[in-house]
Amino acid sequence: MEKKLLLRGALTGAFAGLLAFVFARVFAEPQIQAAIDYESGRDAAQAALDQAAGQPAAEEGPELFSRAVQANVGIGAGMILFGLAMGLLFTVVYTVCLGRVGKVRPRTLALLVAGGGFLGLYLVPFLKYPANPPSIGHPDTIGDRGALYLVMVVGSLVFLAAAVWLGRRLAPRLGNWNASLIAAAAFVVVIGILMAVLPPLGHLAANVAQYGVQPTETPLPLKNPAGAIVYPGFPADTLFDFRFNSVIAQVILWGVLGLSFGPLAERLIGRERRATATQAA
């Protein structure tokens, strides 16, 4: 049965990734293009300042893929493959939890696992390190940003699993409701401590050297040697729209995964149980 569940998880994950891509292509891609246009204009302004100061202009690297390929084939393939991978991971967690978390219907369990995946893999890390458009960010901090985000993801998943374990341990004495509240409060406290310990992206060395200590690394206004602004900072509306649409795309992916997988798993599990009962009789 596990192989059949994995197949269903992979297919529903790929389908969820496809729907998330359709949404992102329509609503998030304009913000990505706006960010690229902003970065190009800022680079041109910086080149003009460098030329005025007698400094050599920075050389631009070759564009390996056109914007059309990136916006359609690249993002589409990436999100479908991501959905497939999350579908497989989701199914593994679902199979482990099946029959071990009390009397929960298979369909309900699918929604709970999908909600946990969205919370632990995306939403909690996003609260500490929200997404920026691909072209926005200091190139020298890519490694540090990736490592910090990975720490947030691992911490979120570990603490979420620990909260589930704590709730299960406390439920016989306190009841499901009180145990769930205590476990949730414990999760909020420990993940809050982790968020407080990890540095903001604006505190990374490369950002401090260029912009000083800032809460984020979103580009600030570009100024000339006299202190006059020659190019504005990154537009707040574009940043908000991109982040909001990123969250919605993830809601679609995990929501479709949970809603689609649940009925498929319930029918499969029901057939397997009936077949087992028939053989036993």
Coordinates of C-alpha atoms in Angstrom, one line a residue:
M1 CA 0.0 0.0 0.0
E2 CA 2.9 2.4 0.7
K3 CA 4.0 2.3 -2.9
K4 CA 0.5 3.1 -4.1
L5 CA 0.3 6.0 -1.6
L6 CA 3.7 7.3 -2.8
L7 CA 2.5 7.3 -6.4
R8 CA -0.6 9.2 -5.5
G9 CA 1.5 11.7 -3.5
A10 CA 3.8 12.3 -6.4
L11 CA 1.0 12.9 -8.8
T12 CA -1.0 15.2 -6.5
G13 CA 2.2 17.0 -5.6
A14 CA 3.0 17.6 -9.3
F15 CA -0.6 18.7 -9.9
A16 CA -0.4 21.1 -6.9
G17 CA 2.9 22.5 -8.2
L18 CA 1.3 23.1 -11.6
L19 CA -1.6 25.1 -10.2
A20 CA 0.8 27.1 -8.0
F21 CA 2.9 27.9 -11.1
V22 CA -0.2 29.1 -13.0
F23 CA -1.0 31.4 -10.1
A24 CA 2.6 32.6 -9.8
R25 CA 2.9 33.1 -13.6
V26 CA -0.1 35.4 -13.6
F27 CA 0.4 37.3 -10.3
A28 CA 4.0 37.0 -9.1
E29 CA 5.9 37.2 -12.4
P30 CA 5.0 40.9 -12.9
Q31 CA 6.7 41.7 -9.6
I32 CA 9.8 39.7 -10.6
Q33 CA 10.0 41.6 -13.9
A34 CA 9.6 44.9 -12.0
A35 CA 12.4 43.9 -9.7
I36 CA 14.6 43.1 -12.7
D37 CA 13.8 46.4 -14.2
Y38 CA 14.6 48.2 -10.9
E39 CA 18.0 46.4 -10.6
S40 CA 18.9 47.2 -14.3
G41 CA 18.1 50.9 -13.7
R42 CA 20.0 50.9 -10.4
D43 CA 23.0 49.3 -12.1
A44 CA 22.9 52.0 -14.8
A45 CA 22.8 54.7 -12.2
Q46 CA 25.7 53.1 -10.3
A47 CA 27.7 52.8 -13.5
A48 CA 27.2 56.5 -14.2
L49 CA 28.4 57.4 -10.7
D50 CA 31.5 55.1 -11.2
Q51 CA 32.2 56.7 -14.5
A52 CA 31.9 60.2 -13.0
A53 CA 34.4 59.1 -10.3
G54 CA 36.8 57.7 -12.9
Q55 CA 36.3 54.1 -11.9
P56 CA 36.0 51.3 -14.5
A57 CA 32.5 50.1 -15.2
A58 CA 31.6 46.6 -14.0
E59 CA 31.3 44.0 -16.7
E60 CA 27.9 42.3 -17.2
G61 CA 27.8 38.6 -17.4
P62 CA 26.2 36.8 -20.3
E63 CA 22.5 36.0 -20.1
L64 CA 22.3 32.2 -20.3
F65 CA 18.5 32.1 -20.6
S66 CA 16.0 34.6 -21.9
R67 CA 13.3 36.1 -19.6
A68 CA 10.7 34.2 -21.6
V69 CA 12.4 30.9 -20.9
Q70 CA 12.9 31.8 -17.2
A71 CA 9.3 33.0 -16.7
N72 CA 7.7 30.0 -18.4
V73 CA 9.9 26.9 -18.7
G74 CA 12.2 27.6 -15.7
I75 CA 9.7 28.6 -13.1
G76 CA 7.1 26.1 -14.4
A77 CA 9.5 23.1 -14.3
G78 CA 10.9 24.2 -11.0
M79 CA 7.5 24.5 -9.3
I80 CA 6.2 21.2 -10.7
L81 CA 9.3 19.4 -9.6
F82 CA 9.1 21.1 -6.2
G83 CA 5.5 20.0 -5.9
L84 CA 6.4 16.4 -6.8
A85 CA 9.2 16.4 -4.2
M86 CA 6.9 17.9 -1.5
G87 CA 4.2 15.3 -2.5
L88 CA 6.7 12.5 -1.9
L89 CA 7.8 14.0 1.4
F90 CA 4.2 14.6 2.4
T91 CA 3.3 11.0 1.7
V92 CA 6.2 9.7 3.8
V93 CA 5.1 11.8 6.8
Y94 CA 1.5 10.8 6.2
T95 CA 2.3 7.1 6.1
V96 CA 4.3 7.4 9.3
C97 CA 1.4 9.2 11.1
L98 CA -1.3 6.9 9.7
G99 CA -2.7 4.9 12.7
R100 CA -0.3 6.6 15.2
V101 CA -2.1 9.9 15.9
G102 CA -5.3 8.6 17.3
K103 CA -8.7 8.0 15.5
V104 CA -8.3 10.5 12.7
R105 CA -9.9 9.9 9.3
P106 CA -7.4 9.5 6.5
R107 CA -8.8 12.5 4.7
T108 CA -8.5 14.6 7.9
L109 CA -5.0 13.4 8.4
A110 CA -4.0 14.6 4.9
L111 CA -5.2 18.1 5.7
L112 CA -3.3 18.1 9.0
V113 CA -0.1 16.9 7.4
A114 CA -0.4 19.5 4.6
G115 CA -1.1 22.2 7.2
G116 CA 2.0 21.1 9.1
G117 CA 4.1 21.1 6.0
F118 CA 3.0 24.6 5.0
L119 CA 3.6 25.9 8.5
G120 CA 7.0 24.2 9.2
L121 CA 8.6 24.3 5.7
Y122 CA 7.4 27.7 4.6
L123 CA 5.4 30.0 6.8
V124 CA 7.5 30.0 10.0
P125 CA 10.8 30.4 8.1
F126 CA 9.1 33.1 6.0
L127 CA 8.3 35.1 9.1
K128 CA 11.9 35.4 9.9
Y129 CA 13.4 35.6 6.4
P130 CA 10.6 36.7 4.0
A131 CA 11.2 36.1 0.3
N132 CA 12.7 38.8 -2.0
P133 CA 12.4 38.8 -5.8
P134 CA 15.3 36.8 -7.4
S135 CA 17.3 39.8 -8.5
I136 CA 17.1 41.6 -5.1
G137 CA 19.8 41.0 -2.6
H138 CA 23.5 41.3 -2.1
P139 CA 25.3 38.7 -4.2
D140 CA 28.0 38.2 -1.5
T141 CA 25.3 37.1 1.0
I142 CA 23.8 34.3 -1.0
G143 CA 25.6 31.5 0.9
D144 CA 24.8 33.1 4.3
R145 CA 21.2 33.7 3.4
G146 CA 20.8 30.1 2.3
A147 CA 22.4 28.7 5.5
L148 CA 20.3 30.9 7.8
Y149 CA 17.1 29.9 5.9
L150 CA 18.0 26.3 6.2
V151 CA 18.6 26.7 10.0
M152 CA 15.1 28.2 10.2
V153 CA 13.5 25.4 8.2
V154 CA 15.2 22.6 10.3
G155 CA 14.5 24.4 13.5
S156 CA 10.8 24.9 12.5
L157 CA 10.4 21.2 11.6
V158 CA 12.1 19.9 14.7
F159 CA 10.2 22.1 17.1
L160 CA 6.9 21.4 15.3
A161 CA 7.5 17.6 15.6
A162 CA 8.4 18.1 19.3
A163 CA 5.2 20.1 19.8
V164 CA 3.2 17.3 18.3
W165 CA 5.0 14.8 20.6
L166 CA 4.4 17.0 23.6
G167 CA 0.7 17.4 22.8
R168 CA 0.3 13.6 22.5
R169 CA 2.1 13.1 25.8
L170 CA -0.1 15.6 27.7
A171 CA -3.4 14.6 26.1
P172 CA -4.2 11.7 28.5
R173 CA -3.9 14.0 31.5
L174 CA -5.1 17.3 30.2
G175 CA -7.4 16.5 27.4
N176 CA -6.8 17.1 23.7
W177 CA -7.7 20.8 23.7
N178 CA -5.6 21.9 26.7
A179 CA -2.7 19.7 25.5
S180 CA -2.8 21.2 22.1
L181 CA -2.8 24.8 23.5
I182 CA 0.2 24.0 25.7
A183 CA 2.1 22.4 22.8
A184 CA 1.3 25.3 20.5
A185 CA 2.4 27.8 23.1
A186 CA 5.7 25.9 23.7
F187 CA 6.3 25.9 19.9
V188 CA 5.7 29.7 19.7
V189 CA 8.2 30.3 22.6
V190 CA 11.0 28.1 21.3
I191 CA 10.7 29.3 17.6
G192 CA 10.5 32.9 18.9
I193 CA 13.8 32.3 20.7
L194 CA 15.4 30.9 17.6
M195 CA 14.2 33.9 15.5
A196 CA 15.6 36.3 18.1
V197 CA 19.0 34.5 18.1
L198 CA 19.4 34.4 14.3
P199 CA 20.7 37.7 12.8
P200 CA 18.5 39.8 10.4
L201 CA 19.8 39.8 6.9
G202 CA 20.7 43.5 7.2
H203 CA 23.3 42.6 9.9
L204 CA 25.3 40.3 7.6
A205 CA 28.9 41.5 7.1
A206 CA 28.6 42.3 3.4
N207 CA 25.4 44.4 3.9
V208 CA 26.9 46.3 6.9
A209 CA 30.0 47.1 4.9
Q210 CA 27.9 48.6 2.1
Y211 CA 24.8 50.0 3.8
G212 CA 25.5 50.0 7.5
V213 CA 23.3 48.1 10.0
Q214 CA 19.8 47.7 8.6
P215 CA 16.9 45.4 9.5
T216 CA 16.8 43.9 5.9
E217 CA 19.0 43.9 2.9
T218 CA 16.4 45.4 0.6
P219 CA 18.2 48.0 -1.5
L220 CA 18.2 51.5 0.0
P221 CA 18.3 54.7 -2.1
L222 CA 21.4 55.2 -4.2
K223 CA 23.2 58.4 -3.3
N224 CA 26.0 60.4 -5.0
P225 CA 29.1 61.6 -3.1
A226 CA 27.2 64.7 -2.1
G227 CA 24.5 62.7 -0.4
A228 CA 21.8 63.4 -3.0
I229 CA 19.5 60.5 -4.0
V230 CA 20.2 59.6 -7.6
Y231 CA 18.1 56.4 -7.6
P232 CA 15.2 55.4 -5.2
G233 CA 15.2 52.5 -2.9
F234 CA 13.3 49.3 -3.9
P235 CA 9.6 50.0 -4.1
A236 CA 7.7 48.8 -1.0
D237 CA 4.6 48.0 -3.0
T238 CA 6.5 45.7 -5.4
L239 CA 8.1 43.9 -2.4
F240 CA 4.8 43.5 -0.6
D241 CA 3.0 42.2 -3.7
F242 CA 5.7 39.7 -4.4
R243 CA 5.8 38.4 -0.8
F244 CA 2.0 38.2 -0.6
N245 CA 1.7 36.3 -3.9
S246 CA 4.5 34.0 -2.8
V247 CA 2.5 33.1 0.3
I248 CA -0.7 32.5 -1.7
A249 CA 1.2 30.3 -4.1
Q250 CA 2.4 28.1 -1.2
V251 CA -1.2 28.0 0.2
I252 CA -2.4 26.8 -3.2
L253 CA 0.4 24.1 -3.4
W254 CA -0.2 22.7 0.1
G255 CA -3.9 23.2 0.1
V256 CA -4.3 21.3 -3.2
L257 CA -2.0 18.6 -2.0
G258 CA -3.9 18.0 1.1
L259 CA -7.4 18.3 -0.5
S260 CA -6.5 16.1 -3.5
F261 CA -4.5 13.4 -1.7
G262 CA -7.0 12.9 1.2
P263 CA -9.8 11.4 -0.9
L264 CA -7.4 9.3 -2.9
A265 CA -5.8 7.9 0.2
E266 CA -9.1 7.3 2.0
R267 CA -10.4 5.2 -0.9
L268 CA -7.2 3.2 -1.2
I269 CA -7.0 2.6 2.6
G270 CA -10.7 1.6 2.6
R271 CA -10.1 -0.9 -0.2
E272 CA -7.1 -2.4 1.5
R273 CA -8.9 -2.7 4.8
R274 CA -11.9 -4.4 3.2
A275 CA -9.6 -6.8 1.3
T276 CA -7.8 -7.6 4.5
A277 CA -11.1 -8.3 6.3
T278 CA -12.3 -10.5 3.5
Q279 CA -9.1 -12.6 3.6
A280 CA -9.3 -12.9 7.3
A281 CA -12.9 -14.1 7.1

